[in-house]
Amino acid sequence: MLAPSAALAYLNRVSIVPLHGHEALRERLRAAAAADRLPASILLHGPRGVGKQRLALWLGQLLLCDGSGPRPCGKCQHCRYAARFVHPDLHWYFPRPRLKEADASPEDVREDYREAIAERAEKGCLYPPADGTEAIFVAAVRALLQEAAMSPALARRKVFVVGDAERMVPQEGAEAAANAFLKLLEEPSANTTLVLTSSEPGALLPTVRSRVVALRVARLTDAEVRKFLDHAAVQAALEAAGAPSSASERVRLAQGAPGALLAATGLREALDQARRLVAASGAADPADRLRLAFVQGSSRARGSFAQMLEALTVVLHDKVRDAVGRDDPKAAAAAKALEAVERAKALATGNVNPQLVSAALMRDIEAVGP
Ligand SMILES: [Zn+2]
């Protein structure tokens, strides 16, 4: 526990960005909870950065709320604690670096999560995607199991949010914990709800997937993204992540999942790739172009190719603006190239090889020059 004055100072710093969008899904969840029909183990899956963990925390708040009227009421003690991540019955797990102590106790794990959650909370609950070394290690699973075995401390129920659940790693010698977790998913006690989230539900262990009710979280509309981007905390976080400063460019790059903009490296990579592609499309040697198209398209994740295409739109828009400012005839070429990018986006959503799309695209934007 924090000392009272430290706790107060912490609470004053916490200003979580409100949840945007997902209205239809929220209504469904609200109605199911009101009718006591909500499944005990849920998986929220959808694009990275769309707000799945934020939505899961909202659902946790809803389940703990005892206010009158539509829940969560935002006013009762449970709501106020939940919104500041200090509700003792709302537990939040997500990938973390492995603790140094090989035999980390549940208390060590809780301490680590307290710090990590306080850090997320102070930044308005805006955080970059987990990096490759972070996972939900067995020590965290053991801590969760211990909490699940206890009675709720304040509310009538307990809620566990497990973000990026595909990062739960099976570990040698930890079969008992893994099995206990599966059992918990399968038949949690009546006062327990588990909400898992995943951007890669295909990577979940089949034994986990078969025990949860999967709900898809759709992309936000551009209008919803705009509202989200309006918050001062979001703007500060995006600035720190090196996102482009224009709001319309941010909306385009977000593709309905604004959290993706917080992935500073992913975004910078996409912009770098786009700039390389424009530069190389002016290269004289067709072999050079082909090689770049190959590199460009070899990225396995279709999502990152889509983000590169959005970044390309941003880069070409800049070129149009510059060229128009200088009265350069290349403005028309850049405008035409933008149309080609739109065609490529349509192709990329189908089952077309990204390398072929890149090669065709480079021919189309050749006239823009480096
Ligand atoms: Zn409430």
mmCIF file of N, CA and C in Angstrom, residues 194-275:
data_model
loop_
_atom_site.group_PDB
_atom_site.id
_atom_site.type_symbol
_atom_site.label_atom_id
_atom_site.label_comp_id
_atom_site.label_asym_id
_atom_site.label_seq_id
_atom_site.Cartn_x
_atom_site.Cartn_y
_atom_site.Cartn_z
ATOM 1 N N LEU A 194 -13.375 -13.203 -16.129
ATOM 2 C CA LEU A 194 -12.063 -13.061 -16.757
ATOM 3 C C LEU A 194 -12.246 -12.465 -18.141
ATOM 4 N N VAL A 195 -11.513 -11.390 -18.419
ATOM 5 C CA VAL A 195 -11.586 -10.767 -19.734
ATOM 6 C C VAL A 195 -10.189 -10.783 -20.337
ATOM 7 N N LEU A 196 -10.005 -11.628 -21.339
ATOM 8 C CA LEU A 196 -8.729 -11.707 -22.036
ATOM 9 C C LEU A 196 -8.798 -10.812 -23.266
ATOM 10 N N THR A 197 -7.675 -10.235 -23.667
ATOM 11 C CA THR A 197 -7.669 -9.499 -24.927
ATOM 12 C C THR A 197 -6.505 -10.008 -25.772
ATOM 13 N N SER A 198 -6.677 -9.912 -27.098
ATOM 14 C CA SER A 198 -5.598 -10.340 -27.988
ATOM 15 C C SER A 198 -5.733 -9.704 -29.360
ATOM 16 N N SER A 199 -4.604 -9.239 -29.896
ATOM 17 C CA SER A 199 -4.572 -8.771 -31.284
ATOM 18 C C SER A 199 -4.226 -9.928 -32.199
ATOM 19 N N GLU A 200 -3.773 -11.028 -31.641
ATOM 20 C CA GLU A 200 -3.404 -12.198 -32.444
ATOM 21 C C GLU A 200 -4.071 -13.436 -31.858
ATOM 22 N N PRO A 201 -5.409 -13.490 -31.957
ATOM 23 C CA PRO A 201 -6.109 -14.612 -31.302
ATOM 24 C C PRO A 201 -5.654 -15.967 -31.834
ATOM 25 N N GLY A 202 -5.135 -15.983 -33.079
ATOM 26 C CA GLY A 202 -4.646 -17.240 -33.649
ATOM 27 C C GLY A 202 -3.442 -17.765 -32.895
ATOM 28 N N ALA A 203 -2.747 -16.873 -32.177
ATOM 29 C CA ALA A 203 -1.551 -17.293 -31.445
ATOM 30 C C ALA A 203 -1.878 -17.765 -30.030
ATOM 31 N N LEU A 204 -3.149 -17.665 -29.650
ATOM 32 C CA LEU A 204 -3.521 -18.163 -28.313
ATOM 33 C C LEU A 204 -3.415 -19.676 -28.280
ATOM 34 N N LEU A 205 -3.098 -20.201 -27.132
ATOM 35 C CA LEU A 205 -3.107 -21.657 -27.001
ATOM 36 C C LEU A 205 -4.519 -22.157 -27.276
ATOM 37 N N PRO A 206 -4.644 -23.211 -28.082
ATOM 38 C CA PRO A 206 -5.989 -23.737 -28.389
ATOM 39 C C PRO A 206 -6.770 -24.080 -27.122
ATOM 40 N N THR A 207 -6.053 -24.505 -26.093
ATOM 41 C CA THR A 207 -6.731 -24.868 -24.839
ATOM 42 C C THR A 207 -7.328 -23.627 -24.161
ATOM 43 N N VAL A 208 -6.727 -22.461 -24.422
ATOM 44 C CA VAL A 208 -7.282 -21.212 -23.882
ATOM 45 C C VAL A 208 -8.458 -20.768 -24.757
ATOM 46 N N ARG A 209 -8.218 -20.801 -26.084
ATOM 47 C CA ARG A 209 -9.229 -20.309 -27.029
ATOM 48 C C ARG A 209 -10.552 -21.056 -26.865
ATOM 49 N N SER A 210 -10.458 -22.348 -26.616
ATOM 50 C CA SER A 210 -11.682 -23.149 -26.551
ATOM 51 C C SER A 210 -12.471 -22.886 -25.265
ATOM 52 N N ARG A 211 -11.887 -22.158 -24.324
ATOM 53 C CA ARG A 211 -12.571 -21.939 -23.042
ATOM 54 C C ARG A 211 -13.128 -20.532 -22.876
ATOM 55 N N VAL A 212 -13.021 -19.711 -23.915
ATOM 56 C CA VAL A 212 -13.507 -18.334 -23.795
ATOM 57 C C VAL A 212 -14.552 -18.036 -24.873
ATOM 58 N N VAL A 213 -15.428 -17.096 -24.585
ATOM 59 C CA VAL A 213 -16.385 -16.624 -25.590
ATOM 60 C C VAL A 213 -15.744 -15.425 -26.283
ATOM 61 N N ALA A 214 -15.511 -15.555 -27.599
ATOM 62 C CA ALA A 214 -14.775 -14.521 -28.326
ATOM 63 C C ALA A 214 -15.711 -13.434 -28.849
ATOM 64 N N LEU A 215 -15.325 -12.188 -28.597
ATOM 65 C CA LEU A 215 -16.083 -11.042 -29.106
ATOM 66 C C LEU A 215 -15.125 -10.169 -29.900
ATOM 67 N N ARG A 216 -15.557 -9.788 -31.102
ATOM 68 C CA ARG A 216 -14.670 -8.997 -31.936
ATOM 69 C C ARG A 216 -14.820 -7.510 -31.633
ATOM 70 N N VAL A 217 -13.690 -6.820 -31.489
ATOM 71 C CA VAL A 217 -13.690 -5.375 -31.269
ATOM 72 C C VAL A 217 -13.333 -4.717 -32.604
ATOM 73 N N ALA A 218 -14.290 -3.965 -33.154
ATOM 74 C CA ALA A 218 -14.104 -3.396 -34.493
ATOM 75 C C ALA A 218 -13.263 -2.122 -34.446
ATOM 76 N N ARG A 219 -12.754 -1.736 -35.605
ATOM 77 C CA ARG A 219 -12.007 -0.477 -35.695
ATOM 78 C C ARG A 219 -12.925 0.698 -35.403
ATOM 79 N N LEU A 220 -12.369 1.786 -34.885
ATOM 80 C CA LEU A 220 -13.144 3.002 -34.640
ATOM 81 C C LEU A 220 -13.395 3.703 -35.972
ATOM 82 N N THR A 221 -14.435 4.514 -36.005
ATOM 83 C CA THR A 221 -14.634 5.354 -37.185
ATOM 84 C C THR A 221 -13.625 6.505 -37.106
ATOM 85 N N ASP A 222 -13.395 7.161 -38.253
ATOM 86 C CA ASP A 222 -12.450 8.288 -38.249
ATOM 87 C C ASP A 222 -12.915 9.388 -37.305
ATOM 88 N N ALA A 223 -14.251 9.570 -37.209
ATOM 89 C CA ALA A 223 -14.777 10.609 -36.309
ATOM 90 C C ALA A 223 -14.439 10.265 -34.860
ATOM 91 N N GLU A 224 -14.529 8.987 -34.514
ATOM 92 C CA GLU A 224 -14.196 8.569 -33.145
ATOM 93 C C GLU A 224 -12.702 8.725 -32.885
ATOM 94 N N VAL A 225 -11.902 8.383 -33.899
ATOM 95 C CA VAL A 225 -10.451 8.554 -33.755
ATOM 96 C C VAL A 225 -10.130 10.024 -33.504
ATOM 97 N N ARG A 226 -10.797 10.908 -34.265
ATOM 98 C CA ARG A 226 -10.562 12.350 -34.095
ATOM 99 C C ARG A 226 -10.848 12.800 -32.673
ATOM 100 N N LYS A 227 -11.961 12.320 -32.124
ATOM 101 C CA LYS A 227 -12.322 12.715 -30.758
ATOM 102 C C LYS A 227 -11.263 12.235 -29.765
ATOM 103 N N PHE A 228 -10.798 11.009 -29.973
ATOM 104 C CA PHE A 228 -9.756 10.457 -29.104
ATOM 105 C C PHE A 228 -8.486 11.310 -29.204
ATOM 106 N N LEU A 229 -8.130 11.672 -30.442
ATOM 107 C CA LEU A 229 -6.893 12.429 -30.663
ATOM 108 C C LEU A 229 -6.962 13.840 -30.090
ATOM 109 N N ASP A 230 -8.173 14.291 -29.796
ATOM 110 C CA ASP A 230 -8.362 15.643 -29.270
ATOM 111 C C ASP A 230 -7.841 15.823 -27.850
ATOM 112 N N HIS A 231 -7.709 14.731 -27.094
ATOM 113 C CA HIS A 231 -7.299 14.862 -25.698
ATOM 114 C C HIS A 231 -5.849 15.321 -25.591
ATOM 115 N N ALA A 232 -5.623 16.228 -24.648
ATOM 116 C CA ALA A 232 -4.275 16.773 -24.474
ATOM 117 C C ALA A 232 -3.278 15.658 -24.160
ATOM 118 N N ALA A 233 -3.712 14.680 -23.334
ATOM 119 C CA ALA A 233 -2.793 13.594 -22.964
ATOM 120 C C ALA A 233 -2.409 12.778 -24.194
ATOM 121 N N VAL A 234 -3.364 12.584 -25.096
ATOM 122 C CA VAL A 234 -3.085 11.816 -26.315
ATOM 123 C C VAL A 234 -2.099 12.588 -27.178
ATOM 124 N N GLN A 235 -2.335 13.893 -27.283
ATOM 125 C CA GLN A 235 -1.439 14.701 -28.122
ATOM 126 C C GLN A 235 -0.017 14.678 -27.578
ATOM 127 N N ALA A 236 0.092 14.767 -26.260
ATOM 128 C CA ALA A 236 1.440 14.733 -25.656
ATOM 129 C C ALA A 236 2.107 13.385 -25.926
ATOM 130 N N ALA A 237 1.331 12.312 -25.787
ATOM 131 C CA ALA A 237 1.907 10.978 -25.991
ATOM 132 C C ALA A 237 2.337 10.795 -27.445
ATOM 133 N N LEU A 238 1.535 11.309 -28.377
ATOM 134 C CA LEU A 238 1.874 11.143 -29.794
ATOM 135 C C LEU A 238 3.098 11.963 -30.166
ATOM 136 N N GLU A 239 3.198 13.129 -29.572
ATOM 137 C CA GLU A 239 4.372 13.952 -29.823
ATOM 138 C C GLU A 239 5.620 13.196 -29.377
ATOM 139 N N ALA A 240 5.531 12.621 -28.173
ATOM 140 C CA ALA A 240 6.664 11.874 -27.638
ATOM 141 C C ALA A 240 6.992 10.661 -28.510
ATOM 142 N N ALA A 241 5.958 10.084 -29.159
ATOM 143 C CA ALA A 241 6.175 8.891 -29.978
ATOM 144 C C ALA A 241 6.659 9.248 -31.381
ATOM 145 N N GLY A 242 6.731 10.546 -31.675
ATOM 146 C CA GLY A 242 7.225 10.957 -32.987
ATOM 147 C C GLY A 242 6.201 10.814 -34.094
ATOM 148 N N ALA A 243 4.917 10.882 -33.745
ATOM 149 C CA ALA A 243 3.868 10.803 -34.763
ATOM 150 C C ALA A 243 3.840 12.113 -35.548
ATOM 151 N N PRO A 244 3.349 12.087 -36.799
ATOM 152 C CA PRO A 244 3.258 13.335 -37.560
ATOM 153 C C PRO A 244 2.336 14.318 -36.839
ATOM 154 N N SER A 245 2.552 15.610 -37.058
ATOM 155 C CA SER A 245 1.823 16.577 -36.232
ATOM 156 C C SER A 245 0.436 16.898 -36.778
ATOM 157 N N SER A 246 0.189 16.612 -38.052
ATOM 158 C CA SER A 246 -1.118 16.982 -38.598
ATOM 159 C C SER A 246 -2.189 15.987 -38.162
ATOM 160 N N ALA A 247 -3.326 16.530 -37.730
ATOM 161 C CA ALA A 247 -4.399 15.675 -37.210
ATOM 162 C C ALA A 247 -4.923 14.745 -38.301
ATOM 163 N N SER A 248 -5.055 15.254 -39.531
ATOM 164 C CA SER A 248 -5.634 14.390 -40.572
ATOM 165 C C SER A 248 -4.672 13.256 -40.918
ATOM 166 N N GLU A 249 -3.372 13.547 -40.859
ATOM 167 C CA GLU A 249 -2.400 12.475 -41.112
ATOM 168 C C GLU A 249 -2.455 11.425 -40.004
ATOM 169 N N ARG A 250 -2.634 11.899 -38.796
ATOM 170 C CA ARG A 250 -2.742 10.949 -37.678
ATOM 171 C C ARG A 250 -3.958 10.046 -37.863
ATOM 172 N N VAL A 251 -5.066 10.653 -38.259
ATOM 173 C CA VAL A 251 -6.289 9.865 -38.445
ATOM 174 C C VAL A 251 -6.058 8.809 -39.526
ATOM 175 N N ARG A 252 -5.413 9.227 -40.623
ATOM 176 C CA ARG A 252 -5.163 8.278 -41.710
ATOM 177 C C ARG A 252 -4.271 7.134 -41.260
ATOM 178 N N LEU A 253 -3.188 7.498 -40.556
ATOM 179 C CA LEU A 253 -2.241 6.459 -40.114
ATOM 180 C C LEU A 253 -2.866 5.521 -39.087
ATOM 181 N N ALA A 254 -3.801 6.040 -38.305
ATOM 182 C CA ALA A 254 -4.393 5.227 -37.226
ATOM 183 C C ALA A 254 -5.209 4.069 -37.789
ATOM 184 N N GLN A 255 -5.824 4.258 -38.936
ATOM 185 C CA GLN A 255 -6.677 3.216 -39.526
ATOM 186 C C GLN A 255 -7.674 2.663 -38.513
ATOM 187 N N GLY A 256 -8.261 3.543 -37.739
ATOM 188 C CA GLY A 256 -9.298 3.100 -36.800
ATOM 189 C C GLY A 256 -8.768 2.463 -35.537
ATOM 190 N N ALA A 257 -7.451 2.432 -35.383
ATOM 191 C CA ALA A 257 -6.845 1.842 -34.175
ATOM 192 C C ALA A 257 -5.776 2.811 -33.667
ATOM 193 N N PRO A 258 -6.206 3.905 -33.008
ATOM 194 C CA PRO A 258 -5.263 4.989 -32.716
ATOM 195 C C PRO A 258 -4.120 4.599 -31.791
ATOM 196 N N GLY A 259 -4.300 3.523 -31.008
ATOM 197 C CA GLY A 259 -3.204 3.079 -30.150
ATOM 198 C C GLY A 259 -1.980 2.696 -30.964
ATOM 199 N N ALA A 260 -2.215 2.321 -32.233
ATOM 200 C CA ALA A 260 -1.090 1.939 -33.088
ATOM 201 C C ALA A 260 -0.135 3.112 -33.279
ATOM 202 N N LEU A 261 -0.656 4.334 -33.155
ATOM 203 C CA LEU A 261 0.197 5.516 -33.316
ATOM 204 C C LEU A 261 1.209 5.636 -32.185
ATOM 205 N N LEU A 262 0.925 4.979 -31.069
ATOM 206 C CA LEU A 262 1.838 5.064 -29.927
ATOM 207 C C LEU A 262 3.034 4.141 -30.094
ATOM 208 N N ALA A 263 2.946 3.257 -31.076
ATOM 209 C CA ALA A 263 4.074 2.371 -31.357
ATOM 210 C C ALA A 263 5.085 3.172 -32.153
ATOM 211 N N ALA A 264 5.892 3.946 -31.419
ATOM 212 C CA ALA A 264 6.781 4.890 -32.083
ATOM 213 C C ALA A 264 7.610 4.223 -33.165
ATOM 214 N N THR A 265 8.199 3.075 -32.841
ATOM 215 C CA THR A 265 9.107 2.477 -33.822
ATOM 216 C C THR A 265 8.328 1.983 -35.034
ATOM 217 N N GLY A 266 7.173 1.391 -34.798
ATOM 218 C CA GLY A 266 6.374 0.887 -35.916
ATOM 219 C C GLY A 266 6.003 2.003 -36.863
ATOM 220 N N LEU A 267 5.612 3.125 -36.303
ATOM 221 C CA LEU A 267 5.199 4.259 -37.116
ATOM 222 C C LEU A 267 6.381 4.839 -37.878
ATOM 223 N N ARG A 268 7.500 5.005 -37.168
ATOM 224 C CA ARG A 268 8.688 5.551 -37.835
ATOM 225 C C ARG A 268 9.159 4.617 -38.930
ATOM 226 N N GLU A 269 9.095 3.321 -38.643
ATOM 227 C CA GLU A 269 9.494 2.343 -39.663
ATOM 228 C C GLU A 269 8.633 2.485 -40.907
ATOM 229 N N ALA A 270 7.320 2.609 -40.687
ATOM 230 C CA ALA A 270 6.407 2.728 -41.820
ATOM 231 C C ALA A 270 6.730 3.975 -42.633
ATOM 232 N N LEU A 271 6.997 5.087 -41.945
ATOM 233 C CA LEU A 271 7.315 6.330 -42.668
ATOM 234 C C LEU A 271 8.655 6.198 -43.398
ATOM 235 N N ASP A 272 9.645 5.563 -42.735
ATOM 236 C CA ASP A 272 10.953 5.361 -43.381
ATOM 237 C C ASP A 272 10.811 4.507 -44.623
ATOM 238 N N GLN A 273 10.038 3.425 -44.485
ATOM 239 C CA GLN A 273 9.831 2.528 -45.629
ATOM 240 C C GLN A 273 9.189 3.287 -46.775
ATOM 241 N N ALA A 274 8.189 4.091 -46.439
ATOM 242 C CA ALA A 274 7.481 4.841 -47.475
ATOM 243 C C ALA A 274 8.442 5.794 -48.183
ATOM 244 N N ARG A 275 9.308 6.457 -47.405
ATOM 245 C CA ARG A 275 10.252 7.400 -48.028
ATOM 246 C C ARG A 275 11.252 6.660 -48.915
#
